[in-house]
Coordinates of C-alpha atoms and ligand atoms in Angstrom, one line a residue:
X1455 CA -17.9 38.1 16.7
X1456 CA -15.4 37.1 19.7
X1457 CA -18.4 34.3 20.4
X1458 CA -17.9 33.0 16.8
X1459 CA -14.2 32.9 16.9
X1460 CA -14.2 31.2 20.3
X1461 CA -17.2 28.7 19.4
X1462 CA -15.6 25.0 19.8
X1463 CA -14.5 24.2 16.2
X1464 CA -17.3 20.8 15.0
X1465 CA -14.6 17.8 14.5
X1466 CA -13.8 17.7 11.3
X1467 CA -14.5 14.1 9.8
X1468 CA -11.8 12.9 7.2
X1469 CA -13.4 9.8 5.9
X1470 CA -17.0 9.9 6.2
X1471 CA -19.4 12.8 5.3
X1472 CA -22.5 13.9 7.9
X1473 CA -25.3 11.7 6.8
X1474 CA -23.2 9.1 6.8
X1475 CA -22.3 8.6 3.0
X1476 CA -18.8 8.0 2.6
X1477 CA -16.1 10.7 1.5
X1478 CA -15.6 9.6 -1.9
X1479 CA -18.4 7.7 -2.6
X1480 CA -18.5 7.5 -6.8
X1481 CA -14.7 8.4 -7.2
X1482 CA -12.7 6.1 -9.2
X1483 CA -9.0 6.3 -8.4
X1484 CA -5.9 5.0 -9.7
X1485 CA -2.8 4.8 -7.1
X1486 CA 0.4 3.9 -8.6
X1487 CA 2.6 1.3 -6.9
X1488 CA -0.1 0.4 -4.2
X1489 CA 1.7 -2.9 -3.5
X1490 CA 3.1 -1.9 0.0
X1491 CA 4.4 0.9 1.9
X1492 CA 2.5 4.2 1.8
X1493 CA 0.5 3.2 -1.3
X1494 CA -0.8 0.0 0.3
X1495 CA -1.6 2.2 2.8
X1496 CA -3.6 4.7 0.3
X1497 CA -4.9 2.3 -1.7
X1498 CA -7.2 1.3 1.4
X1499 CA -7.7 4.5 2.9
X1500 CA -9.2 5.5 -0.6
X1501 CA -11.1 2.0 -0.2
X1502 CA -12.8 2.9 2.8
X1503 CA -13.7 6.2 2.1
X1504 CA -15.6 4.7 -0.6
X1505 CA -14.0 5.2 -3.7
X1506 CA -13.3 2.4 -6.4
X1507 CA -9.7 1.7 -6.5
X1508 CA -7.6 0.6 -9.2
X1509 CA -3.7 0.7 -8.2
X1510 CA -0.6 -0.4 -10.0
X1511 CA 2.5 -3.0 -8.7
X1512 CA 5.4 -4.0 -10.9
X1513 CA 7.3 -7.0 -8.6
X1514 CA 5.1 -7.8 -5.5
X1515 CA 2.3 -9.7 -7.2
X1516 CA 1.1 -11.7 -4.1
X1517 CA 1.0 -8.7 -2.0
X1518 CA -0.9 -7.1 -4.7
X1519 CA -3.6 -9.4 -5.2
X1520 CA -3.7 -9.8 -1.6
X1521 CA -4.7 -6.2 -0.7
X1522 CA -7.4 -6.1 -3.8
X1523 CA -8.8 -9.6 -2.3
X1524 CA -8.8 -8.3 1.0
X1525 CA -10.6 -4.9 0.2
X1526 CA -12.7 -6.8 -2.0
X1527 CA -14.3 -9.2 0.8
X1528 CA -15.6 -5.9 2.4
X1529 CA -19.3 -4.8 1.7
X1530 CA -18.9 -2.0 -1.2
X1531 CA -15.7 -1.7 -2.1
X1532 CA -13.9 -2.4 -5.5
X1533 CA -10.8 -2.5 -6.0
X1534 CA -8.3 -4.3 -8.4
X1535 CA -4.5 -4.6 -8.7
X1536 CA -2.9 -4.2 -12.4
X1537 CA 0.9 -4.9 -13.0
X1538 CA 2.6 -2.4 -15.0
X1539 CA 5.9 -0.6 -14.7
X1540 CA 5.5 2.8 -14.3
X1541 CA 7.9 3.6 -16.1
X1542 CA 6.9 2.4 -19.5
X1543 CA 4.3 5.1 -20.9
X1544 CA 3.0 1.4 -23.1
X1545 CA 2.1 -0.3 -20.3
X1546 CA 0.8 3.0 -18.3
X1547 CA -1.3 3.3 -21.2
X1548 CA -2.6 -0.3 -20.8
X1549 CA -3.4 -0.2 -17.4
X1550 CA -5.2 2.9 -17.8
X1551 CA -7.7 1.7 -20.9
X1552 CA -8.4 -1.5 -18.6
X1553 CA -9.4 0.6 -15.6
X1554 CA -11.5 2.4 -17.3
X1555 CA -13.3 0.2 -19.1
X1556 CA -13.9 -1.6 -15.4
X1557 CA -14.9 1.5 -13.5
X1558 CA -15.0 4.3 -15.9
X1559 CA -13.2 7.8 -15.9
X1560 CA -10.4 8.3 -13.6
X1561 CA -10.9 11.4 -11.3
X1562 CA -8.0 10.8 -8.6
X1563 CA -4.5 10.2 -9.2
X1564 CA -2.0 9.1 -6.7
X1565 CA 1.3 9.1 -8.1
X1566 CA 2.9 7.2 -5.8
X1567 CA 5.6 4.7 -7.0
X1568 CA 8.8 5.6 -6.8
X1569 CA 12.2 4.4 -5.8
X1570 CA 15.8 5.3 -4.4
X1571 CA 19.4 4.3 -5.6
X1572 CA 21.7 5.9 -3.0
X1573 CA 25.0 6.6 -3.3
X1574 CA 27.1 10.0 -2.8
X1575 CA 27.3 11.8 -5.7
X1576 CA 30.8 11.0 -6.8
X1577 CA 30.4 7.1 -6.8
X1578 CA 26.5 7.5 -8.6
X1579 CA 27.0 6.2 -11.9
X1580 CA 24.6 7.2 -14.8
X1581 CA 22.4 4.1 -14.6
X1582 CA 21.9 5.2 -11.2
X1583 CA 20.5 8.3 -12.1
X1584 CA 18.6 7.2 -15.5
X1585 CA 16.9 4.7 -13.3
X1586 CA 15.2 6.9 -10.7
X1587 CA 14.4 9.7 -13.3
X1588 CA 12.7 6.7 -15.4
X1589 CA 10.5 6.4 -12.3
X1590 CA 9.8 8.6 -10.3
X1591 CA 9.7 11.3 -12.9
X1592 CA 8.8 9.8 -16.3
X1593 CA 6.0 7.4 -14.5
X1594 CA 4.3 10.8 -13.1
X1595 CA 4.4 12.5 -16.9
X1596 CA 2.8 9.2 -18.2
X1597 CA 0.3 8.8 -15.5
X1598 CA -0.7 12.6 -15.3
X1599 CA -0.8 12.6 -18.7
X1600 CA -2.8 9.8 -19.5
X1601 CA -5.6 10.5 -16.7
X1602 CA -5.8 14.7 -17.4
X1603 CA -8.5 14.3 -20.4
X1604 CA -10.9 12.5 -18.3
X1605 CA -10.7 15.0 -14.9
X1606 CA -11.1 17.7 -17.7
X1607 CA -14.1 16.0 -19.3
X1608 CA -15.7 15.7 -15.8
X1609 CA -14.9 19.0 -14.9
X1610 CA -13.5 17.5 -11.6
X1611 CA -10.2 16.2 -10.5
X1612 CA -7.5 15.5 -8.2
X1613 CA -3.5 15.0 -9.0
X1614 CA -1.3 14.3 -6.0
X1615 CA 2.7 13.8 -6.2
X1616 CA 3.5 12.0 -3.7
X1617 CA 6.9 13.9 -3.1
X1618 CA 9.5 13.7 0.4
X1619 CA 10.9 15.8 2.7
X1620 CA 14.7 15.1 1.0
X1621 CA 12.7 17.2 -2.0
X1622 CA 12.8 20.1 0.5
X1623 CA 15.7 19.6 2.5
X1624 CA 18.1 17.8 0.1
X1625 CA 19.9 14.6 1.7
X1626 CA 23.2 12.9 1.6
X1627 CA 23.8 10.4 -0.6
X1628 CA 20.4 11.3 -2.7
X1629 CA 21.1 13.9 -5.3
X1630 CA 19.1 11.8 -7.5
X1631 CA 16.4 11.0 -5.1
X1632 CA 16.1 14.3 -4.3
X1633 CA 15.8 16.1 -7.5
X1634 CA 13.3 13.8 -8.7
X1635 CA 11.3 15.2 -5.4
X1636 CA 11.8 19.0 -5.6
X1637 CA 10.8 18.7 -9.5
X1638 CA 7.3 17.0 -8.3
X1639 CA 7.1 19.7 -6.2
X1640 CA 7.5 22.4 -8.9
X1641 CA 5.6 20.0 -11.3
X1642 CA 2.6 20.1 -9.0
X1643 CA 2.9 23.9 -8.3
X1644 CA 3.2 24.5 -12.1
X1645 CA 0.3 21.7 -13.4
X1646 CA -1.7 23.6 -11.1
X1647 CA -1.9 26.7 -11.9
X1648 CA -2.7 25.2 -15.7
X1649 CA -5.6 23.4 -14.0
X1650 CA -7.0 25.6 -11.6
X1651 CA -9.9 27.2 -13.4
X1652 CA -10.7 23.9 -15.0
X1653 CA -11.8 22.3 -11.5
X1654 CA -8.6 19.9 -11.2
X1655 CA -6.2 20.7 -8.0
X1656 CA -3.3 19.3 -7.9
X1657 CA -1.3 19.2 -4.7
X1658 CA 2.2 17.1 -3.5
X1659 CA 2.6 15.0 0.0
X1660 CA 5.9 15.5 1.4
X1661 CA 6.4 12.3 4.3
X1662 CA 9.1 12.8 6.4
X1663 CA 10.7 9.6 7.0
X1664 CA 8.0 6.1 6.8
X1665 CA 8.1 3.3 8.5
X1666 CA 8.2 1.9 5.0
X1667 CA 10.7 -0.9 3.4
X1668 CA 12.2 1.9 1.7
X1669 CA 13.6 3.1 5.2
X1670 CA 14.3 -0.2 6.6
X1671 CA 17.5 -0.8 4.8
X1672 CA 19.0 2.4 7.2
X1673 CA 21.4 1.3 9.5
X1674 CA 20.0 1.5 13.5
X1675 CA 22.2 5.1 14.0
X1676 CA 21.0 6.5 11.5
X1677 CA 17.4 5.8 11.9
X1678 CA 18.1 7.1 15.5
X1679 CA 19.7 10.5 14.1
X1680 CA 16.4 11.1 11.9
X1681 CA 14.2 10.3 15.4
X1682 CA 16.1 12.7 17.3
X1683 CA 15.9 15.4 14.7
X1684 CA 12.0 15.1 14.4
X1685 CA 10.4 16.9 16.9
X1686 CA 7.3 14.4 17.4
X1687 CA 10.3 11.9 17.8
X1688 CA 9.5 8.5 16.0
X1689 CA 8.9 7.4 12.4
X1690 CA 5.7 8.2 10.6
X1691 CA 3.2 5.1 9.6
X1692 CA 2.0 4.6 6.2
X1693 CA -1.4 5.2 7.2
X1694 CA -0.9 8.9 8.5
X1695 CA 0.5 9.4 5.2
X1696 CA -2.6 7.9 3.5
X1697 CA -5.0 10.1 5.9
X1698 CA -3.7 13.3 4.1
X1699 CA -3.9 11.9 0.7
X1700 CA -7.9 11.2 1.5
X1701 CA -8.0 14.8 2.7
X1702 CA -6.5 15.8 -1.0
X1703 CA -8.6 13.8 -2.8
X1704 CA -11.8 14.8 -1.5
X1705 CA -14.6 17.4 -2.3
X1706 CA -13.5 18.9 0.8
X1707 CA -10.4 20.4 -0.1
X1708 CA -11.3 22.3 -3.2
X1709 CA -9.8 25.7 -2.5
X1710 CA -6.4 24.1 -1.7
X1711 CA -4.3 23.9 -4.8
X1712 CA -0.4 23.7 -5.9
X1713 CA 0.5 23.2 -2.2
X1714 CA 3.0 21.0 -0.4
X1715 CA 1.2 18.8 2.4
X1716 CA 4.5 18.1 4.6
X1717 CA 3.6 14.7 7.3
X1718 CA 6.9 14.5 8.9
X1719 CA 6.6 14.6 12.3
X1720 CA 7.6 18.4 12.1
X1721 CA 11.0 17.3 11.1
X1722 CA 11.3 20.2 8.4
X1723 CA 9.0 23.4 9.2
Ligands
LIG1876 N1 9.2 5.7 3.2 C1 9.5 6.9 3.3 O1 10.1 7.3 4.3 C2 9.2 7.9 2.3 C3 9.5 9.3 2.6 C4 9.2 10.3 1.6 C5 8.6 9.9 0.4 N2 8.4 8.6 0.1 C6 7.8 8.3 -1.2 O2 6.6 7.6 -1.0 C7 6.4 6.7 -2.1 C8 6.2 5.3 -1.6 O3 7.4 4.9 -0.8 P1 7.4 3.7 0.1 O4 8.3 4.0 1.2 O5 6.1 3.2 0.3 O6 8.2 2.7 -0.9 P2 8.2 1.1 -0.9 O7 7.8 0.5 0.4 O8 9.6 0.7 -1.5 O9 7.1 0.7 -2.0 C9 7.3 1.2 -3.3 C10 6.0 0.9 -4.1 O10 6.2 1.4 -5.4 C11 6.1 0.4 -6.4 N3 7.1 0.6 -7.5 C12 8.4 0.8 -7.4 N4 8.9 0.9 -8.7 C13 7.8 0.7 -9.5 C14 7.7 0.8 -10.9 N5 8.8 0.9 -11.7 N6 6.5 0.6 -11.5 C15 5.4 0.4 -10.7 N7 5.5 0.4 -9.3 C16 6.7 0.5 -8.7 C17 6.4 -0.9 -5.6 O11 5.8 -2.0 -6.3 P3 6.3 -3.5 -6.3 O12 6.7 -3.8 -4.9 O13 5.2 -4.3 -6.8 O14 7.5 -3.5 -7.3 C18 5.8 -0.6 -4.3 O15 4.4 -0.8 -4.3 C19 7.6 6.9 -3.0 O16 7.4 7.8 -4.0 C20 8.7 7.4 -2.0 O17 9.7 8.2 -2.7 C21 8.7 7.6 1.0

């Protein structure tokens, strides 16, 4: 017994299996807003463990159809960029019917896109408020909803919210922000307890703060406040995001459902 529990633990591979099949061989995805940021960085991490992956921009066409070209060139990986704005459950729908007539039923969802319009909460104005809701709230119903039948058909599935540490901690100047990020996280806790028995997890990614153009607007002090209040002291990288996303989608984490994934540097614990 004490020689089990002390046995060196085998390293656990995140992207390819043993005999040297990939991860998610046979897994079609969608990733919304996959453009850049974390989602670019998801987009190809999916990519490489050997899923097909469609993902969604709504501005940054170039960089869109970039990534899918560069994906593409590699041996055994499709991939294809569709512009749609998340927000609009028409052109959600849209996107979905054309991905699925490309690569059939969608199994994994990354709900990704999502937005900030900061401002304390006595100068937000409605339209401030409306506009994140519309996103990063109405584009995860729409998504979720459009994707559910076919995880239920193939008796297989993965949802993940990708939701933030201001979800959990609350943050100045983001009251809207931030309530659109603690309902994912009740959304996902909720959406998975309906799913459970029906082999569909569904789990939420809380990043800390991302070297991302999201944070890259924050004045220099500030972005030094938020590295001296994280214990592994620096920003996190897309891709670190993207590595626990892999780890969510994959056969491997089947008994983990309705959770909160935090990748903040240990910045909330
Ligand atoms: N960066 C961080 O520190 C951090 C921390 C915690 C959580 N997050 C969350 O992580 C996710 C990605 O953030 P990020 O930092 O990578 O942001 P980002 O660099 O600003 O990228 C946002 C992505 O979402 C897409 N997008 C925005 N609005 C959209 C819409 N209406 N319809 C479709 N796509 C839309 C953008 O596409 P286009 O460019 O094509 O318009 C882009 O690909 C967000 O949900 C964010 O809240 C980020």
């Amino acid at each position: 017994m004490i020689a089990e529990l002390t046995r060196p633990t085998p390293a656990l591979e995140t992207r390819n299996s043993k005999d040297g099949a990939k991860l998610l061989a046979g897994k079609v995805c969608l990733v919304t807003g996959g453009s850049r940021g974390i989602g670019r960085a998801i987009v190809t991490a999916l990519a490489e463990a050997g899923a097909d992956v469609a993902f969604t921009y709504q501005n940054s066409r170039e960089q869109a159809v970039n990534l899918a070209e560069t994906l593409k060139a590699q041996e055994d990986i499709h991939c294809r960029a569709y512009q749609a704005n998340v927000a609009s459950a028409e052109e959600m729908q849209e996107v979905v019917k054309d991905v699925i007539a490309e690569f059939g039923p969608i199994t994994i969802l990354v709900n990704n896109a999502g937005i900030n319009r900061d401002k304390s909460f006595l100068k937000m104005t409605k339209a401030m408020w409306d506009e994140v809701m519309r996103v990063n709230l109405d584009g995860v119903f729409s998504a979720t909803q459009l994707v559910v039948q076919y995880m239920l058909e193939s008796g297989w599935g993965r949802i993940i919210n990708i939701s933030s540490i201001v979800g959990q901690t609350g943050n100045y100047g983001q009251t809207n922000y931030a309530a659109t990020k603690g309902a994912l996280i009740s959304f996902t806790a909720s959406l998975a307890r309906e799913l459970a028995r029906k082999g569909v997890t569904v789990n939420a990614v809380a990043p800390g703060f991302i070297e991302t153009d999201m944070v890259s607007g924050m004045p220099e002090a500030a972005l030094a406040q938020v590295k001296a209040m994280t214990p592994v002291g620096r920003l996190g990288k897309p891709e670190e995001v993207a590595d626990a996303v892999v780890f969510l989608a994959s056969p491997r984490s089947g008994y983990v459902t309705g959770q909160v994934l935090a990748v903040n540097g240990g910045m909330y614990m």
